[in-house]
Amino acid sequence: MNEKIIQRINTLGGNTDAVSRDKNFFENWRSISFNHHLYDKDWDVYGIDKFHDSHKELYQNDREKFFENLIEHYFSNHEQPYGQYFVKDWLFTPFKENTEDYGELDGFVEENELKEIIDGSKMELLCIFYFYGYPDHFFVCTTDPDQSNPKVYSTDHEVYFEEIENKGNMETFLDRFMTKEEFREVVTEYLGGKLVE
């Protein structure tokens, strides 16, 4: 895992203390922890109106406290559907015998078809994010030739691995997410525009 990825994960609020150059990407990803979800830069302010309506008085009297509470609420480990990305680390091995997932894609897609799209010697896949939107699964191949910055792919449960899109390398992919400060700026701008109307 390269230094830019580690720095970006830290900037986004992840803990990379256990990351090591001696580990492959799979091992390093599994050693990273987040105590909150992530939001992409195209996020559509889900739930902000309701949060604001429930905390109008605080918004009017103490904006700083309002935003502290907002960030704490949105950047917690909750399941409310706010358009967030859930950080994951589960392995999917549909072509590896004697594994729980073996044969799961039988009749849908063959391993050689995936190899035409996905870089890697074996199609052992690590789900790194889950999302409520489309597509809903983001993964890397554990045998990607670039273990410092593997490619990220997406698929959706409706067309599970029958449709796959290359999302670029991990470094580029992580740039889609907002820091807490960027999140606050988006909400500040939204509420400012809303309250003027």
PDB file of C-alpha atoms in Angstrom:
ATOM      1  CA  MET A   1       0.000   0.000   0.000  1.00  0.00           C
ATOM      2  CA  ASN A   2       1.609   3.228  -1.095  1.00  0.00           C
ATOM      3  CA  GLU A   3       2.162   6.284   1.086  1.00  0.00           C
ATOM      4  CA  LYS A   4      -0.444   8.442  -0.708  1.00  0.00           C
ATOM      5  CA  ILE A   5      -3.145   5.841  -0.006  1.00  0.00           C
ATOM      6  CA  ILE A   6      -2.116   5.623   3.647  1.00  0.00           C
ATOM      7  CA  GLN A   7      -2.169   9.421   3.970  1.00  0.00           C
ATOM      8  CA  ARG A   8      -5.584   9.655   2.301  1.00  0.00           C
ATOM      9  CA  ILE A   9      -7.043   6.975   4.576  1.00  0.00           C
ATOM     10  CA  ASN A  10      -5.711   8.885   7.599  1.00  0.00           C
ATOM     11  CA  THR A  11      -7.137  12.166   6.254  1.00  0.00           C
ATOM     12  CA  LEU A  12     -10.520  10.458   5.874  1.00  0.00           C
ATOM     13  CA  GLY A  13     -10.377   9.366   9.523  1.00  0.00           C
ATOM     14  CA  GLY A  14      -9.058   5.825   9.177  1.00  0.00           C
ATOM     15  CA  ASN A  15      -6.459   4.234  11.422  1.00  0.00           C
ATOM     16  CA  THR A  16      -3.470   2.810   9.523  1.00  0.00           C
ATOM     17  CA  ASP A  17      -1.172   2.091  12.490  1.00  0.00           C
ATOM     18  CA  ALA A  18      -0.981  -1.625  11.631  1.00  0.00           C
ATOM     19  CA  VAL A  19      -0.170  -1.099   7.922  1.00  0.00           C
ATOM     20  CA  SER A  20       3.232  -2.484   6.934  1.00  0.00           C
ATOM     21  CA  ARG A  21       5.322  -2.621   3.776  1.00  0.00           C
ATOM     22  CA  ASP A  22       5.847  -6.330   4.544  1.00  0.00           C
ATOM     23  CA  LYS A  23       2.145  -7.068   3.998  1.00  0.00           C
ATOM     24  CA  ASN A  24       0.200  -7.364   0.751  1.00  0.00           C
ATOM     25  CA  PHE A  25      -2.776  -5.104   0.023  1.00  0.00           C
ATOM     26  CA  PHE A  26      -5.303  -7.621   1.378  1.00  0.00           C
ATOM     27  CA  GLU A  27      -3.497  -7.908   4.723  1.00  0.00           C
ATOM     28  CA  ASN A  28      -3.026  -4.149   4.974  1.00  0.00           C
ATOM     29  CA  TRP A  29      -6.662  -3.357   4.139  1.00  0.00           C
ATOM     30  CA  ARG A  30      -7.820  -5.770   6.818  1.00  0.00           C
ATOM     31  CA  SER A  31      -5.567  -4.023   9.347  1.00  0.00           C
ATOM     32  CA  ILE A  32      -7.151  -0.596   8.703  1.00  0.00           C
ATOM     33  CA  SER A  33     -10.047   0.561  10.840  1.00  0.00           C
ATOM     34  CA  PHE A  34     -12.683   3.256  10.472  1.00  0.00           C
ATOM     35  CA  ASN A  35     -15.161   4.073  13.231  1.00  0.00           C
ATOM     36  CA  HIS A  36     -17.458   5.816  10.764  1.00  0.00           C
ATOM     37  CA  HIS A  37     -18.750   5.668   7.200  1.00  0.00           C
ATOM     38  CA  LEU A  38     -17.626   7.751   4.232  1.00  0.00           C
ATOM     39  CA  TYR A  39     -19.535  10.077   1.905  1.00  0.00           C
ATOM     40  CA  ASP A  40     -18.574  10.801  -1.681  1.00  0.00           C
ATOM     41  CA  LYS A  41     -18.221  14.259  -3.173  1.00  0.00           C
ATOM     42  CA  ASP A  42     -21.440  13.763  -5.185  1.00  0.00           C
ATOM     43  CA  TRP A  43     -23.390  13.164  -1.965  1.00  0.00           C
ATOM     44  CA  ASP A  44     -26.954  14.509  -2.101  1.00  0.00           C
ATOM     45  CA  VAL A  45     -27.378  15.837   1.504  1.00  0.00           C
ATOM     46  CA  TYR A  46     -29.617  12.923   2.556  1.00  0.00           C
ATOM     47  CA  GLY A  47     -31.317  13.565   5.890  1.00  0.00           C
ATOM     48  CA  ILE A  48     -29.965  17.098   6.355  1.00  0.00           C
ATOM     49  CA  ASP A  49     -33.401  18.761   6.224  1.00  0.00           C
ATOM     50  CA  LYS A  50     -34.707  16.451   8.935  1.00  0.00           C
ATOM     51  CA  PHE A  51     -31.596  16.941  11.085  1.00  0.00           C
ATOM     52  CA  HIS A  52     -31.844  20.727  10.686  1.00  0.00           C
ATOM     53  CA  ASP A  53     -35.576  20.756  11.472  1.00  0.00           C
ATOM     54  CA  SER A  54     -34.916  18.766  14.656  1.00  0.00           C
ATOM     55  CA  HIS A  55     -32.122  21.140  15.724  1.00  0.00           C
ATOM     56  CA  LYS A  56     -33.297  24.559  14.443  1.00  0.00           C
ATOM     57  CA  GLU A  57     -32.849  26.305  17.761  1.00  0.00           C
ATOM     58  CA  LEU A  58     -29.294  25.038  18.130  1.00  0.00           C
ATOM     59  CA  TYR A  59     -28.552  26.059  14.531  1.00  0.00           C
ATOM     60  CA  GLN A  60     -29.745  29.608  15.262  1.00  0.00           C
ATOM     61  CA  ASN A  61     -28.048  29.942  18.669  1.00  0.00           C
ATOM     62  CA  ASP A  62     -24.821  27.935  18.403  1.00  0.00           C
ATOM     63  CA  ARG A  63     -23.775  27.001  14.862  1.00  0.00           C
ATOM     64  CA  GLU A  64     -20.503  25.457  16.009  1.00  0.00           C
ATOM     65  CA  LYS A  65     -22.302  23.061  18.366  1.00  0.00           C
ATOM     66  CA  PHE A  66     -24.893  22.317  15.654  1.00  0.00           C
ATOM     67  CA  PHE A  67     -22.136  21.261  13.245  1.00  0.00           C
ATOM     68  CA  GLU A  68     -20.302  19.264  15.926  1.00  0.00           C
ATOM     69  CA  ASN A  69     -23.510  17.307  16.555  1.00  0.00           C
ATOM     70  CA  LEU A  70     -24.173  16.933  12.826  1.00  0.00           C
ATOM     71  CA  ILE A  71     -20.679  15.555  12.129  1.00  0.00           C
ATOM     72  CA  GLU A  72     -20.882  13.255  15.150  1.00  0.00           C
ATOM     73  CA  HIS A  73     -24.263  11.964  13.947  1.00  0.00           C
ATOM     74  CA  TYR A  74     -23.318  11.418  10.298  1.00  0.00           C
ATOM     75  CA  PHE A  75     -19.798  10.145  10.947  1.00  0.00           C
ATOM     76  CA  SER A  76     -20.794   7.423  13.371  1.00  0.00           C
ATOM     77  CA  ASN A  77     -21.191   3.721  12.832  1.00  0.00           C
ATOM     78  CA  HIS A  78     -24.934   3.717  12.033  1.00  0.00           C
ATOM     79  CA  GLU A  79     -27.113   1.960   9.461  1.00  0.00           C
ATOM     80  CA  GLN A  80     -29.404   4.880   8.547  1.00  0.00           C
ATOM     81  CA  PRO A  81     -29.577   5.261   4.747  1.00  0.00           C
ATOM     82  CA  TYR A  82     -27.813   8.590   4.201  1.00  0.00           C
ATOM     83  CA  GLY A  83     -26.022   7.668   0.986  1.00  0.00           C
ATOM     84  CA  GLN A  84     -22.882   6.628   2.817  1.00  0.00           C
ATOM     85  CA  TYR A  85     -20.236   4.076   1.900  1.00  0.00           C
ATOM     86  CA  PHE A  86     -19.652   1.277   4.394  1.00  0.00           C
ATOM     87  CA  VAL A  87     -16.024   0.196   4.722  1.00  0.00           C
ATOM     88  CA  LYS A  88     -15.779  -3.593   4.309  1.00  0.00           C
ATOM     89  CA  ASP A  89     -13.081  -6.247   4.250  1.00  0.00           C
ATOM     90  CA  TRP A  90     -14.712  -9.506   3.258  1.00  0.00           C
ATOM     91  CA  LEU A  91     -13.172 -11.949   0.840  1.00  0.00           C
ATOM     92  CA  PHE A  92     -15.183 -13.391  -2.058  1.00  0.00           C
ATOM     93  CA  THR A  93     -13.676 -16.551  -3.595  1.00  0.00           C
ATOM     94  CA  PRO A  94     -16.252 -18.011  -6.029  1.00  0.00           C
ATOM     95  CA  PHE A  95     -13.633 -19.970  -8.015  1.00  0.00           C
ATOM     96  CA  LYS A  96     -11.533 -21.332  -5.136  1.00  0.00           C
ATOM     97  CA  GLU A  97     -12.422 -24.893  -4.181  1.00  0.00           C
ATOM     98  CA  ASN A  98     -13.185 -25.707  -0.552  1.00  0.00           C
ATOM     99  CA  THR A  99     -14.279 -22.156   0.268  1.00  0.00           C
ATOM    100  CA  GLU A 100     -17.697 -20.982   1.384  1.00  0.00           C
ATOM    101  CA  ASP A 101     -18.216 -18.976  -1.824  1.00  0.00           C
ATOM    102  CA  TYR A 102     -17.048 -21.667  -4.254  1.00  0.00           C
ATOM    103  CA  GLY A 103     -19.525 -22.083  -7.109  1.00  0.00           C
ATOM    104  CA  GLU A 104     -21.609 -19.043  -6.182  1.00  0.00           C
ATOM    105  CA  LEU A 105     -21.264 -17.582  -9.682  1.00  0.00           C
ATOM    106  CA  ASP A 106     -21.843 -20.883 -11.531  1.00  0.00           C
ATOM    107  CA  GLY A 107     -24.157 -20.280 -14.462  1.00  0.00           C
ATOM    108  CA  PHE A 108     -23.655 -16.514 -14.320  1.00  0.00           C
ATOM    109  CA  VAL A 109     -20.026 -15.828 -15.166  1.00  0.00           C
ATOM    110  CA  GLU A 110     -16.859 -17.857 -15.709  1.00  0.00           C
ATOM    111  CA  GLU A 111     -13.474 -17.110 -14.169  1.00  0.00           C
ATOM    112  CA  ASN A 112     -11.865 -16.542 -17.581  1.00  0.00           C
ATOM    113  CA  GLU A 113     -14.530 -13.890 -18.341  1.00  0.00           C
ATOM    114  CA  LEU A 114     -13.598 -12.009 -15.176  1.00  0.00           C
ATOM    115  CA  LYS A 115      -9.899 -12.252 -16.049  1.00  0.00           C
ATOM    116  CA  GLU A 116     -10.621 -10.323 -19.261  1.00  0.00           C
ATOM    117  CA  ILE A 117     -11.695  -7.352 -17.116  1.00  0.00           C
ATOM    118  CA  ILE A 118      -9.954  -7.769 -13.763  1.00  0.00           C
ATOM    119  CA  ASP A 119      -6.165  -7.696 -13.352  1.00  0.00           C
ATOM    120  CA  GLY A 120      -4.957 -10.641 -11.289  1.00  0.00           C
ATOM    121  CA  SER A 121      -3.795 -14.220 -11.579  1.00  0.00           C
ATOM    122  CA  LYS A 122      -6.592 -15.614  -9.365  1.00  0.00           C
ATOM    123  CA  MET A 123     -10.081 -14.174  -9.047  1.00  0.00           C
ATOM    124  CA  GLU A 124     -10.021 -13.836  -5.277  1.00  0.00           C
ATOM    125  CA  LEU A 125     -11.808 -10.587  -4.568  1.00  0.00           C
ATOM    126  CA  LEU A 126     -11.817  -8.304  -1.558  1.00  0.00           C
ATOM    127  CA  CYS A 127     -14.932  -6.175  -1.053  1.00  0.00           C
ATOM    128  CA  ILE A 128     -13.649  -2.822   0.241  1.00  0.00           C
ATOM    129  CA  PHE A 129     -16.892  -0.788   0.235  1.00  0.00           C
ATOM    130  CA  TYR A 130     -20.623  -1.356   0.189  1.00  0.00           C
ATOM    131  CA  PHE A 131     -23.023   1.426  -0.870  1.00  0.00           C
ATOM    132  CA  TYR A 132     -26.834   1.784  -0.833  1.00  0.00           C
ATOM    133  CA  GLY A 133     -26.828   3.205  -4.388  1.00  0.00           C
ATOM    134  CA  TYR A 134     -25.833   1.776  -7.746  1.00  0.00           C
ATOM    135  CA  PRO A 135     -23.431   0.068  -8.037  1.00  0.00           C
ATOM    136  CA  ASP A 136     -23.390  -1.241  -4.495  1.00  0.00           C
ATOM    137  CA  HIS A 137     -20.160  -3.289  -4.256  1.00  0.00           C
ATOM    138  CA  PHE A 138     -16.584  -2.072  -4.726  1.00  0.00           C
ATOM    139  CA  PHE A 139     -13.718  -4.523  -4.691  1.00  0.00           C
ATOM    140  CA  VAL A 140     -10.089  -5.185  -5.531  1.00  0.00           C
ATOM    141  CA  CYS A 141      -8.473  -8.391  -6.706  1.00  0.00           C
ATOM    142  CA  THR A 142      -6.138  -9.790  -4.043  1.00  0.00           C
ATOM    143  CA  THR A 143      -3.701 -10.875  -6.769  1.00  0.00           C
ATOM    144  CA  ASP A 144      -3.619  -7.505  -8.547  1.00  0.00           C
ATOM    145  CA  PRO A 145      -0.071  -7.070  -9.902  1.00  0.00           C
ATOM    146  CA  ASP A 146       0.201  -3.643  -8.223  1.00  0.00           C
ATOM    147  CA  GLN A 147      -0.151  -4.428  -4.522  1.00  0.00           C
ATOM    148  CA  SER A 148       0.800  -0.851  -3.614  1.00  0.00           C
ATOM    149  CA  ASN A 149      -2.102   0.654  -5.592  1.00  0.00           C
ATOM    150  CA  PRO A 150      -4.516  -1.980  -6.977  1.00  0.00           C
ATOM    151  CA  LYS A 151      -7.396  -1.267  -9.319  1.00  0.00           C
ATOM    152  CA  VAL A 152     -10.862  -0.863  -7.853  1.00  0.00           C
ATOM    153  CA  TYR A 153     -13.877  -2.389  -9.596  1.00  0.00           C
ATOM    154  CA  SER A 154     -17.602  -2.102  -9.041  1.00  0.00           C
ATOM    155  CA  THR A 155     -20.578  -4.388  -9.496  1.00  0.00           C
ATOM    156  CA  ASP A 156     -24.139  -4.448  -8.214  1.00  0.00           C
ATOM    157  CA  HIS A 157     -26.149  -7.193  -6.527  1.00  0.00           C
ATOM    158  CA  GLU A 158     -28.700  -7.014  -9.390  1.00  0.00           C
ATOM    159  CA  VAL A 159     -26.038  -8.021 -11.943  1.00  0.00           C
ATOM    160  CA  TYR A 160     -23.485  -9.544  -9.569  1.00  0.00           C
ATOM    161  CA  PHE A 161     -20.215  -9.807 -11.493  1.00  0.00           C
ATOM    162  CA  GLU A 162     -22.049  -9.998 -14.821  1.00  0.00           C
ATOM    163  CA  GLU A 163     -21.443  -6.243 -15.115  1.00  0.00           C
ATOM    164  CA  ILE A 164     -18.156  -4.884 -13.798  1.00  0.00           C
ATOM    165  CA  GLU A 165     -16.691  -1.417 -14.135  1.00  0.00           C
ATOM    166  CA  ASN A 166     -13.071  -0.385 -13.595  1.00  0.00           C
ATOM    167  CA  LYS A 167     -13.067   2.591 -11.205  1.00  0.00           C
ATOM    168  CA  GLY A 168      -9.351   3.348 -11.517  1.00  0.00           C
ATOM    169  CA  ASN A 169      -6.644   2.653  -8.997  1.00  0.00           C
ATOM    170  CA  MET A 170      -7.126   2.819  -5.231  1.00  0.00           C
ATOM    171  CA  GLU A 171      -5.378   6.165  -4.912  1.00  0.00           C
ATOM    172  CA  THR A 172      -7.754   7.774  -7.418  1.00  0.00           C
ATOM    173  CA  PHE A 173     -10.785   5.976  -5.988  1.00  0.00           C
ATOM    174  CA  LEU A 174     -10.202   7.300  -2.462  1.00  0.00           C
ATOM    175  CA  ASP A 175     -10.225  10.868  -3.786  1.00  0.00           C
ATOM    176  CA  ARG A 176     -13.991  10.546  -4.329  1.00  0.00           C
ATOM    177  CA  PHE A 177     -14.614  10.720  -0.575  1.00  0.00           C
ATOM    178  CA  MET A 178     -15.076  13.854   1.517  1.00  0.00           C
ATOM    179  CA  THR A 179     -13.222  14.687   4.691  1.00  0.00           C
ATOM    180  CA  LYS A 180     -15.331  15.838   7.631  1.00  0.00           C
ATOM    181  CA  GLU A 181     -14.334  19.412   6.809  1.00  0.00           C
ATOM    182  CA  GLU A 182     -15.475  19.047   3.190  1.00  0.00           C
ATOM    183  CA  PHE A 183     -18.713  17.446   4.399  1.00  0.00           C
ATOM    184  CA  ARG A 184     -19.331  20.425   6.672  1.00  0.00           C
ATOM    185  CA  GLU A 185     -18.708  22.851   3.782  1.00  0.00           C
ATOM    186  CA  VAL A 186     -21.301  21.043   1.628  1.00  0.00           C
ATOM    187  CA  VAL A 187     -23.900  21.160   4.405  1.00  0.00           C
ATOM    188  CA  THR A 188     -23.100  24.804   5.243  1.00  0.00           C
ATOM    189  CA  GLU A 189     -23.597  25.787   1.609  1.00  0.00           C
ATOM    190  CA  TYR A 190     -26.802  23.748   1.343  1.00  0.00           C
ATOM    191  CA  LEU A 191     -28.345  25.168   4.519  1.00  0.00           C
ATOM    192  CA  GLY A 192     -27.258  28.689   3.582  1.00  0.00           C
ATOM    193  CA  GLY A 193     -29.026  28.405   0.233  1.00  0.00           C
ATOM    194  CA  LYS A 194     -32.078  26.735   1.745  1.00  0.00           C
ATOM    195  CA  LEU A 195     -32.586  29.342   4.455  1.00  0.00           C
ATOM    196  CA  VAL A 196     -32.343  32.222   1.961  1.00  0.00           C
ATOM    197  CA  GLU A 197     -35.228  30.819  -0.117  1.00  0.00           C
TER     198      GLU A 197
END
